[in-house]
Amino acid sequence: MNPTHLVFASLVVAIASLGSEEISSNGDHTDAWKTVDHPELFFLIYRSYEYAAGTGGTGKCVSVRLCDKNDTSRTARSRLMYRDAQTTLLKGFTTRLTTARSWNSTVDDIIRLGNADDCDTPTNAATVQNRVVYSDYVSCDVTVVFGTLET
């Protein structure tokens, strides 16, 4: 099974960021591209569904670092690293990120994750989609698996 799908399946995420970015002046706190566009390393702090095979089952110490981005096409690649709970080894993989807009949103509020390690995967292929419920664009992002109420 694709690790990217499993990492973010059934997540509610609070991410602590080491960088800082201004909060949108119009009060919108759901812009997916602003959450993807963090140049600094950030860490997964909480997820409601503890088991995710993509991060070693109950993998801890999950971090995400933006590798590169294209503002025009709104695509990015990020490197996810985690400590495997069974082997205690540090493991990682690269994910391709794109954004999309849900039917009732005024901004792109969906983060699509795909496998960037597989060269045969189309650019727009998504293994999982997460909707941004809230972000302060500084230290906290809360997402849910799109189309579910999983918290």
Tab-separated table of N, CA and C in Angstrom:
chain	number	residue	atom	x	y	z
A	1	MET	N	0.843	-1.170	0.000
A	1	MET	CA	0.000	0.000	0.000
A	1	MET	C	0.888	1.233	0.000
A	2	ASN	N	0.455	2.275	-0.644
A	2	ASN	CA	1.243	3.495	-0.794
A	2	ASN	C	1.424	4.193	0.552
A	3	PRO	N	2.675	4.486	0.954
A	3	PRO	CA	2.915	5.110	2.246
A	3	PRO	C	2.288	6.487	2.382
A	4	THR	N	2.210	7.231	1.301
A	4	THR	CA	1.631	8.570	1.368
A	4	THR	C	0.170	8.495	1.777
A	5	HIS	N	-0.544	7.540	1.209
A	5	HIS	CA	-1.958	7.367	1.527
A	5	HIS	C	-2.135	7.058	2.999
A	6	LEU	N	-1.299	6.199	3.519
A	6	LEU	CA	-1.458	5.760	4.889
A	6	LEU	C	-1.018	6.789	5.912
A	7	VAL	N	-0.055	7.604	5.548
A	7	VAL	CA	0.413	8.618	6.483
A	7	VAL	C	-0.694	9.586	6.833
A	8	PHE	N	-1.437	10.005	5.826
A	8	PHE	CA	-2.418	11.045	6.047
A	8	PHE	C	-3.849	10.527	6.162
A	9	ALA	N	-4.038	9.207	6.039
A	9	ALA	CA	-5.380	8.655	6.166
A	9	ALA	C	-5.870	8.855	7.591
A	10	SER	N	-7.082	9.287	7.697
A	10	SER	CA	-7.752	9.463	8.982
A	10	SER	C	-6.980	10.351	9.944
A	11	LEU	N	-6.548	11.489	9.471
A	11	LEU	CA	-5.753	12.387	10.312
A	11	LEU	C	-6.535	13.628	10.705
A	12	VAL	N	-6.282	14.068	11.866
A	12	VAL	CA	-6.505	15.462	12.226
A	12	VAL	C	-5.158	15.909	12.723
A	13	VAL	N	-4.631	16.948	12.120
A	13	VAL	CA	-3.240	17.273	12.352
A	13	VAL	C	-3.091	18.646	12.983
A	14	ALA	N	-2.282	18.715	13.991
A	14	ALA	CA	-1.811	20.007	14.482
A	14	ALA	C	-0.321	20.009	14.225
A	15	ILE	N	0.142	20.963	13.448
A	15	ILE	CA	1.537	20.978	13.027
A	15	ILE	C	2.239	22.170	13.669
A	16	ALA	N	3.327	21.890	14.346
A	16	ALA	CA	4.127	22.970	14.930
A	16	ALA	C	5.197	23.359	13.934
A	17	SER	N	5.228	24.594	13.573
A	17	SER	CA	6.163	25.067	12.566
A	17	SER	C	7.278	25.868	13.207
A	18	LEU	N	8.462	25.763	12.627
A	18	LEU	CA	9.588	26.563	13.098
A	18	LEU	C	9.665	27.889	12.361
A	19	GLY	N	8.907	28.039	11.280
A	19	GLY	CA	8.906	29.279	10.514
A	19	GLY	C	7.736	30.136	10.931
A	20	SER	N	7.585	31.250	10.264
A	20	SER	CA	6.437	32.095	10.541
A	20	SER	C	5.948	32.712	9.249
A	21	GLU	N	4.659	32.928	9.206
A	21	GLU	CA	4.033	33.529	8.040
A	21	GLU	C	2.818	34.289	8.530
A	22	GLU	N	2.486	35.392	7.916
A	22	GLU	CA	1.373	36.212	8.360
A	22	GLU	C	0.045	35.521	8.118
A	23	ILE	N	-0.897	35.789	9.006
A	23	ILE	CA	-2.258	35.305	8.836
A	23	ILE	C	-2.927	36.168	7.778
A	24	SER	N	-3.751	35.542	6.970
A	24	SER	CA	-4.446	36.247	5.905
A	24	SER	C	-5.218	37.436	6.462
A	25	SER	N	-5.123	38.568	5.798
A	25	SER	CA	-5.786	39.780	6.268
A	25	SER	C	-7.302	39.710	6.112
A	26	ASN	N	-7.801	38.829	5.235
A	26	ASN	CA	-9.249	38.742	5.047
A	26	ASN	C	-9.901	37.743	5.999
A	27	GLY	N	-9.135	37.175	6.934
A	27	GLY	CA	-9.700	36.277	7.918
A	27	GLY	C	-9.851	34.851	7.447
A	28	ASP	N	-9.475	34.537	6.212
A	28	ASP	CA	-9.579	33.175	5.702
A	28	ASP	C	-8.462	32.322	6.291
A	29	HIS	N	-8.847	31.220	6.883
A	29	HIS	CA	-7.869	30.344	7.528
A	29	HIS	C	-7.904	28.935	6.945
A	30	THR	N	-8.260	28.817	5.657
A	30	THR	CA	-8.360	27.489	5.049
A	30	THR	C	-7.617	27.379	3.725
A	31	ASP	N	-6.695	28.266	3.422
A	31	ASP	CA	-5.972	28.247	2.150
A	31	ASP	C	-4.923	27.135	2.157
A	32	ALA	N	-5.179	26.092	1.391
A	32	ALA	CA	-4.301	24.917	1.364
A	32	ALA	C	-2.900	25.253	0.866
A	33	TRP	N	-2.800	26.133	-0.127
A	33	TRP	CA	-1.469	26.445	-0.658
A	33	TRP	C	-0.595	27.122	0.396
A	34	LYS	N	-1.180	27.967	1.232
A	34	LYS	CA	-0.401	28.611	2.295
A	34	LYS	C	0.101	27.587	3.311
A	35	THR	N	-0.654	26.516	3.527
A	35	THR	CA	-0.185	25.491	4.464
A	35	THR	C	0.899	24.628	3.839
A	36	VAL	N	0.824	24.393	2.527
A	36	VAL	CA	1.846	23.610	1.819
A	36	VAL	C	3.132	24.417	1.677
A	37	ASP	N	2.995	25.714	1.519
A	37	ASP	CA	4.105	26.612	1.195
A	37	ASP	C	4.920	27.032	2.425
A	38	HIS	N	5.152	26.119	3.350
A	38	HIS	CA	6.000	26.383	4.519
A	38	HIS	C	7.436	26.017	4.167
A	39	PRO	N	8.342	26.979	4.103
A	39	PRO	CA	9.727	26.657	3.753
A	39	PRO	C	10.503	26.003	4.895
A	40	GLU	N	9.974	26.050	6.102
A	40	GLU	CA	10.673	25.515	7.269
A	40	GLU	C	10.176	24.109	7.602
A	41	LEU	N	10.981	23.381	8.318
A	41	LEU	CA	10.625	22.056	8.811
A	41	LEU	C	9.468	22.179	9.794
A	42	PHE	N	8.479	21.285	9.683
A	42	PHE	CA	7.429	21.265	10.686
A	42	PHE	C	7.124	19.838	11.089
A	43	PHE	N	6.466	19.686	12.228
A	43	PHE	CA	6.291	18.384	12.859
A	43	PHE	C	4.821	18.059	13.076
A	44	LEU	N	4.488	16.793	12.908
A	44	LEU	CA	3.152	16.289	13.208
A	44	LEU	C	3.046	16.148	14.721
A	45	ILE	N	2.121	16.860	15.317
A	45	ILE	CA	1.984	16.858	16.766
A	45	ILE	C	0.885	15.903	17.222
A	46	TYR	N	-0.218	15.858	16.504
A	46	TYR	CA	-1.351	15.048	16.939
A	46	TYR	C	-2.074	14.477	15.735
A	47	ARG	N	-2.532	13.248	15.860
A	47	ARG	CA	-3.445	12.668	14.883
A	47	ARG	C	-4.442	11.821	15.653
A	48	SER	N	-5.704	11.891	15.274
A	48	SER	CA	-6.736	11.184	16.028
A	48	SER	C	-6.692	9.688	15.775
A	49	TYR	N	-6.243	9.302	14.580
A	49	TYR	CA	-6.136	7.891	14.250
A	49	TYR	C	-4.676	7.513	14.411
A	50	GLU	N	-4.352	6.800	15.486
A	50	GLU	CA	-2.951	6.574	15.833
A	50	GLU	C	-2.226	5.669	14.858
A	51	TYR	N	-2.893	4.647	14.301
A	51	TYR	CA	-2.196	3.695	13.441
A	51	TYR	C	-2.205	4.164	11.989
A	52	ALA	N	-1.032	4.336	11.421
A	52	ALA	CA	-0.876	4.679	10.008
A	52	ALA	C	0.333	3.920	9.500
A	53	ALA	N	0.093	2.891	8.698
A	53	ALA	CA	1.182	2.027	8.240
A	53	ALA	C	2.256	2.791	7.484
A	54	GLY	N	1.905	3.896	6.853
A	54	GLY	CA	2.879	4.695	6.111
A	54	GLY	C	3.944	5.321	6.985
A	55	THR	N	3.661	5.437	8.271
A	55	THR	CA	4.671	5.935	9.208
A	55	THR	C	5.006	4.855	10.228
A	56	GLY	N	5.152	3.635	9.738
A	56	GLY	CA	5.591	2.547	10.597
A	56	GLY	C	4.553	2.096	11.600
A	57	GLY	N	3.288	2.174	11.252
A	57	GLY	CA	2.228	1.765	12.172
A	57	GLY	C	1.889	2.883	13.129
A	58	THR	N	2.597	2.932	14.231
A	58	THR	CA	2.394	4.012	15.195
A	58	THR	C	3.641	4.886	15.231
A	59	GLY	N	4.197	5.143	14.059
A	59	GLY	CA	5.429	5.929	13.942
A	59	GLY	C	5.344	7.255	14.671
A	60	LYS	N	6.413	7.611	15.310
A	60	LYS	CA	6.485	8.864	16.068
A	60	LYS	C	7.480	9.794	15.388
A	61	CYS	N	7.569	10.990	15.883
A	61	CYS	CA	8.550	11.971	15.399
A	61	CYS	C	8.415	12.213	13.904
A	62	VAL	N	7.210	12.455	13.431
A	62	VAL	CA	6.974	12.699	12.013
A	62	VAL	C	7.300	14.159	11.698
A	63	SER	N	8.129	14.359	10.673
A	63	SER	CA	8.457	15.722	10.248
A	63	SER	C	8.222	15.852	8.753
A	64	VAL	N	7.962	17.075	8.318
A	64	VAL	CA	7.735	17.362	6.904
A	64	VAL	C	8.580	18.576	6.530
A	65	ARG	N	9.313	18.456	5.420
A	65	ARG	CA	10.124	19.576	4.921
A	65	ARG	C	9.808	19.781	3.440
A	66	LEU	N	9.507	21.014	3.082
A	66	LEU	CA	9.258	21.374	1.693
A	66	LEU	C	10.558	21.243	0.910
A	67	CYS	N	10.539	20.461	-0.174
A	67	CYS	CA	11.728	20.294	-1.025
A	67	CYS	C	11.760	21.356	-2.111
A	68	ASP	N	10.671	21.455	-2.861
A	68	ASP	CA	10.569	22.457	-3.914
A	68	ASP	C	9.107	22.715	-4.212
A	69	LYS	N	8.850	23.849	-4.866
A	69	LYS	CA	7.468	24.227	-5.160
A	69	LYS	C	7.413	25.001	-6.463
A	70	ASN	N	6.225	25.006	-7.064
A	70	ASN	CA	5.967	25.783	-8.264
A	70	ASN	C	4.695	26.581	-7.993
A	71	ASP	N	4.851	27.881	-7.761
A	71	ASP	CA	3.701	28.719	-7.424
A	71	ASP	C	2.697	28.827	-8.564
A	72	THR	N	3.169	28.764	-9.803
A	72	THR	CA	2.278	28.886	-10.954
A	72	THR	C	1.334	27.692	-11.047
A	73	SER	N	1.873	26.489	-10.971
A	73	SER	CA	1.043	25.281	-11.067
A	73	SER	C	0.528	24.816	-9.713
A	74	ARG	N	0.978	25.474	-8.651
A	74	ARG	CA	0.610	25.096	-7.285
A	74	ARG	C	0.883	23.617	-7.028
A	75	THR	N	2.099	23.220	-7.317
A	75	THR	CA	2.564	21.868	-7.005
A	75	THR	C	3.819	21.983	-6.145
A	76	ALA	N	4.031	20.981	-5.327
A	76	ALA	CA	5.205	20.973	-4.458
A	76	ALA	C	5.613	19.534	-4.186
A	77	ARG	N	6.849	19.383	-3.756
A	77	ARG	CA	7.336	18.096	-3.263
A	77	ARG	C	7.826	18.314	-1.836
A	78	SER	N	7.448	17.403	-0.947
A	78	SER	CA	7.882	17.476	0.445
A	78	SER	C	8.453	16.134	0.864
A	79	ARG	N	9.391	16.182	1.791
A	79	ARG	CA	10.023	14.974	2.323
A	79	ARG	C	9.462	14.719	3.712
A	80	LEU	N	8.876	13.534	3.909
A	80	LEU	CA	8.356	13.130	5.203
A	80	LEU	C	9.339	12.161	5.835
A	81	MET	N	9.676	12.393	7.080
A	81	MET	CA	10.577	11.527	7.831
A	81	MET	C	9.864	11.109	9.113
A	82	TYR	N	10.127	9.886	9.557
A	82	TYR	CA	9.520	9.408	10.794
A	82	TYR	C	10.400	8.333	11.416
A	83	ARG	N	10.234	8.172	12.720
A	83	ARG	CA	10.917	7.094	13.424
A	83	ARG	C	9.974	5.909	13.458
A	84	ASP	N	10.399	4.816	12.825
A	84	ASP	CA	9.598	3.605	12.783
A	84	ASP	C	9.480	3.039	14.200
A	85	ALA	N	8.257	2.837	14.664
A	85	ALA	CA	8.016	2.380	16.031
A	85	ALA	C	8.541	0.970	16.282
A	86	GLN	N	8.558	0.124	15.253
A	86	GLN	CA	9.006	-1.259	15.444
A	86	GLN	C	10.517	-1.392	15.378
A	87	THR	N	11.153	-0.695	14.442
A	87	THR	CA	12.602	-0.851	14.262
A	87	THR	C	13.393	0.285	14.893
A	88	THR	N	12.748	1.367	15.263
A	88	THR	CA	13.333	2.609	15.776
A	88	THR	C	14.252	3.302	14.774
A	89	LEU	N	14.234	2.856	13.513
A	89	LEU	CA	15.041	3.487	12.472
A	89	LEU	C	14.328	4.717	11.923
A	90	LEU	N	15.104	5.691	11.481
A	90	LEU	CA	14.547	6.858	10.816
A	90	LEU	C	14.290	6.497	9.360
A	91	LYS	N	13.055	6.669	8.913
A	91	LYS	CA	12.670	6.343	7.542
A	91	LYS	C	12.038	7.570	6.903
A	92	GLY	N	11.950	7.559	5.566
A	92	GLY	CA	11.348	8.693	4.895
A	92	GLY	C	10.893	8.380	3.494
A	93	PHE	N	10.098	9.276	2.941
A	93	PHE	CA	9.650	9.189	1.558
A	93	PHE	C	9.266	10.583	1.083
A	94	THR	N	9.179	10.739	-0.223
A	94	THR	CA	8.844	12.026	-0.822
A	94	THR	C	7.408	11.987	-1.324
A	95	THR	N	6.672	13.051	-1.081
A	95	THR	CA	5.286	13.132	-1.517
A	95	THR	C	5.109	14.335	-2.440
A	96	ARG	N	4.235	14.185	-3.424
A	96	ARG	CA	3.885	15.278	-4.335
A	96	ARG	C	2.597	15.908	-3.817
A	97	LEU	N	2.573	17.222	-3.715
A	97	LEU	CA	1.424	17.936	-3.183
A	97	LEU	C	0.843	18.864	-4.239
A	98	THR	N	-0.469	18.826	-4.382
A	98	THR	CA	-1.192	19.781	-5.211
A	98	THR	C	-2.380	20.273	-4.390
A	99	THR	N	-3.029	21.328	-4.852
A	99	THR	CA	-4.189	21.841	-4.134
A	99	THR	C	-5.409	21.842	-5.045
A	100	ALA	N	-6.576	21.828	-4.427
A	100	ALA	CA	-7.844	21.862	-5.160
A	100	ALA	C	-8.867	22.597	-4.297
A	101	ARG	N	-9.983	22.930	-4.918
A	101	ARG	CA	-11.032	23.673	-4.229
A	101	ARG	C	-12.261	22.797	-4.040
A	102	SER	N	-12.787	22.758	-2.825
A	102	SER	CA	-14.036	22.039	-2.586
A	102	SER	C	-15.196	22.893	-3.090
A	103	TRP	N	-16.347	22.285	-3.253
A	103	TRP	CA	-17.474	22.931	-3.922
A	103	TRP	C	-17.952	24.209	-3.241
A	104	ASN	N	-17.772	24.353	-1.933
A	104	ASN	CA	-18.311	25.527	-1.247
A	104	ASN	C	-17.233	26.489	-0.764
A	105	SER	N	-16.035	26.381	-1.284
A	105	SER	CA	-14.928	27.205	-0.809
A	105	SER	C	-14.578	28.311	-1.805
A	106	THR	N	-14.046	29.402	-1.284
A	106	THR	CA	-13.587	30.500	-2.134
A	106	THR	C	-12.088	30.412	-2.407
A	107	VAL	N	-11.395	29.486	-1.739
A	107	VAL	CA	-9.954	29.265	-1.934
A	107	VAL	C	-9.706	27.765	-2.075
A	108	ASP	N	-8.539	27.406	-2.595
A	108	ASP	CA	-8.153	25.991	-2.619
A	108	ASP	C	-7.977	25.533	-1.177
A	109	ASP	N	-8.862	24.653	-0.723
A	109	ASP	CA	-8.818	24.200	0.663
A	109	ASP	C	-8.520	22.708	0.789
A	110	ILE	N	-8.136	22.073	-0.317
A	110	ILE	CA	-7.828	20.640	-0.310
A	110	ILE	C	-6.363	20.446	-0.683
A	111	ILE	N	-5.674	19.631	0.100
A	111	ILE	CA	-4.302	19.239	-0.209
A	111	ILE	C	-4.362	17.818	-0.745
A	112	ARG	N	-3.898	17.634	-1.981
A	112	ARG	CA	-3.836	16.305	-2.589
A	112	ARG	C	-2.414	15.786	-2.449
A	113	LEU	N	-2.284	14.565	-1.958
A	113	LEU	CA	-0.975	13.959	-1.761
A	113	LEU	C	-0.803	12.798	-2.713
A	114	GLY	N	0.335	12.751	-3.370
A	114	GLY	CA	0.664	11.666	-4.284
A	114	GLY	C	2.073	11.177	-4.030
A	115	ASN	N	2.431	10.086	-4.655
A	115	ASN	CA	3.737	9.470	-4.454
A	115	ASN	C	4.758	10.076	-5.403
A	116	ALA	N	5.650	10.912	-4.902
A	116	ALA	CA	6.685	11.529	-5.735
A	116	ALA	C	7.880	10.609	-5.924
A	117	ASP	N	7.962	9.517	-5.162
A	117	ASP	CA	9.061	8.564	-5.318
A	117	ASP	C	8.867	7.674	-6.540
A	118	ASP	N	7.628	7.576	-7.031
A	118	ASP	CA	7.317	6.735	-8.186
A	118	ASP	C	7.313	7.599	-9.443
A	119	CYS	N	8.301	7.428	-10.291
A	119	CYS	CA	8.448	8.254	-11.499
A	119	CYS	C	7.335	8.019	-12.514
A	120	ASP	N	6.628	6.895	-12.427
A	120	ASP	CA	5.570	6.576	-13.379
A	120	ASP	C	4.219	7.157	-12.978
A	121	THR	N	4.137	7.755	-11.806
A	121	THR	CA	2.882	8.308	-11.324
A	121	THR	C	2.612	9.651	-11.994
A	122	PRO	N	1.407	9.853	-12.558
A	122	PRO	CA	1.078	11.145	-13.163
A	122	PRO	C	1.142	12.266	-12.125
A	123	THR	N	1.461	13.460	-12.555
A	123	THR	CA	1.616	14.605	-11.656
A	123	THR	C	0.373	14.866	-10.827
A	124	ASN	N	-0.810	14.704	-11.416
A	124	ASN	CA	-2.043	15.021	-10.702
A	124	ASN	C	-2.653	13.824	-9.975
A	125	ALA	N	-1.967	12.682	-9.944
A	125	ALA	CA	-2.497	11.507	-9.249
A	125	ALA	C	-2.457	11.745	-7.744
A	126	ALA	N	-3.563	11.497	-7.090
A	126	ALA	CA	-3.644	11.695	-5.641
A	126	ALA	C	-3.962	10.380	-4.958
A	127	THR	N	-3.251	10.097	-3.894
A	127	THR	CA	-3.547	8.902	-3.123
A	127	THR	C	-4.462	9.221	-1.955
A	128	VAL	N	-4.433	10.455	-1.512
A	128	VAL	CA	-5.339	10.896	-0.451
A	128	VAL	C	-5.525	12.408	-0.580
A	129	GLN	N	-6.689	12.883	-0.135
A	129	GLN	CA	-6.983	14.312	-0.156
A	129	GLN	C	-7.383	14.744	1.247
A	130	ASN	N	-6.773	15.811	1.723
A	130	ASN	CA	-7.083	16.357	3.039
A	130	ASN	C	-7.622	17.764	2.885
A	131	ARG	N	-8.716	18.051	3.591
A	131	ARG	CA	-9.291	19.391	3.566
A	131	ARG	C	-8.758	20.171	4.760
A	132	VAL	N	-8.309	21.397	4.502
A	132	VAL	CA	-7.824	22.265	5.574
A	132	VAL	C	-9.042	22.842	6.291
A	133	VAL	N	-9.186	22.514	7.553
A	133	VAL	CA	-10.291	23.010	8.365
A	133	VAL	C	-9.919	24.347	8.995
A	134	TYR	N	-8.667	24.457	9.415
A	134	TYR	CA	-8.176	25.704	10.005
A	134	TYR	C	-6.657	25.747	9.908
A	135	SER	N	-6.126	26.934	9.666
A	135	SER	CA	-4.689	27.159	9.755
A	135	SER	C	-4.446	28.588	10.193
A	136	ASP	N	-3.483	28.760	11.080
A	136	ASP	CA	-3.063	30.118	11.411
A	136	ASP	C	-1.845	30.505	10.580
A	137	TYR	N	-1.389	29.588	9.717
A	137	TYR	CA	-0.252	29.778	8.806
A	137	TYR	C	1.056	30.075	9.540
A	138	VAL	N	1.083	29.787	10.831
A	138	VAL	CA	2.286	29.998	11.626
A	138	VAL	C	2.672	28.721	12.355
A	139	SER	N	1.767	28.218	13.193
A	139	SER	CA	2.141	27.078	14.022
A	139	SER	C	1.075	26.002	14.134
A	140	CYS	N	-0.071	26.174	13.482
A	140	CYS	CA	-1.131	25.182	13.635
A	140	CYS	C	-1.902	24.992	12.333
A	141	ASP	N	-1.940	23.751	11.852
A	141	ASP	CA	-2.767	23.363	10.710
A	141	ASP	C	-3.641	22.202	11.167
A	142	VAL	N	-4.941	22.290	10.920
A	142	VAL	CA	-5.856	21.202	11.240
A	142	VAL	C	-6.478	20.739	9.933
A	143	THR	N	-6.338	19.449	9.635
A	143	THR	CA	-6.885	18.888	8.399
A	143	THR	C	-7.703	17.651	8.707
A	144	VAL	N	-8.632	17.329	7.811
A	144	VAL	CA	-9.384	16.076	7.881
A	144	VAL	C	-9.330	15.427	6.510
A	145	VAL	N	-9.483	14.118	6.489
A	145	VAL	CA	-9.535	13.414	5.214
A	145	VAL	C	-10.779	13.899	4.484
A	146	PHE	N	-10.601	14.396	3.251
A	146	PHE	CA	-11.696	14.981	2.489
A	146	PHE	C	-12.806	13.959	2.283
A	147	GLY	N	-14.038	14.390	2.515
A	147	GLY	CA	-15.191	13.522	2.330
A	147	GLY	C	-15.536	12.695	3.551
A	148	THR	N	-14.816	12.894	4.662
A	148	THR	CA	-15.117	12.164	5.893
A	148	THR	C	-15.286	13.160	7.027
A	149	LEU	N	-15.732	12.653	8.147
A	149	LEU	CA	-15.797	13.454	9.365
A	149	LEU	C	-14.749	12.967	10.347
A	150	GLU	N	-13.773	12.211	9.854
A	150	GLU	CA	-12.731	11.646	10.710
A	150	GLU	C	-11.986	12.745	11.436
A	151	THR	N	-11.953	12.658	12.739
A	151	THR	CA	-11.238	13.650	13.550
A	151	THR	C	-10.246	12.994	14.456
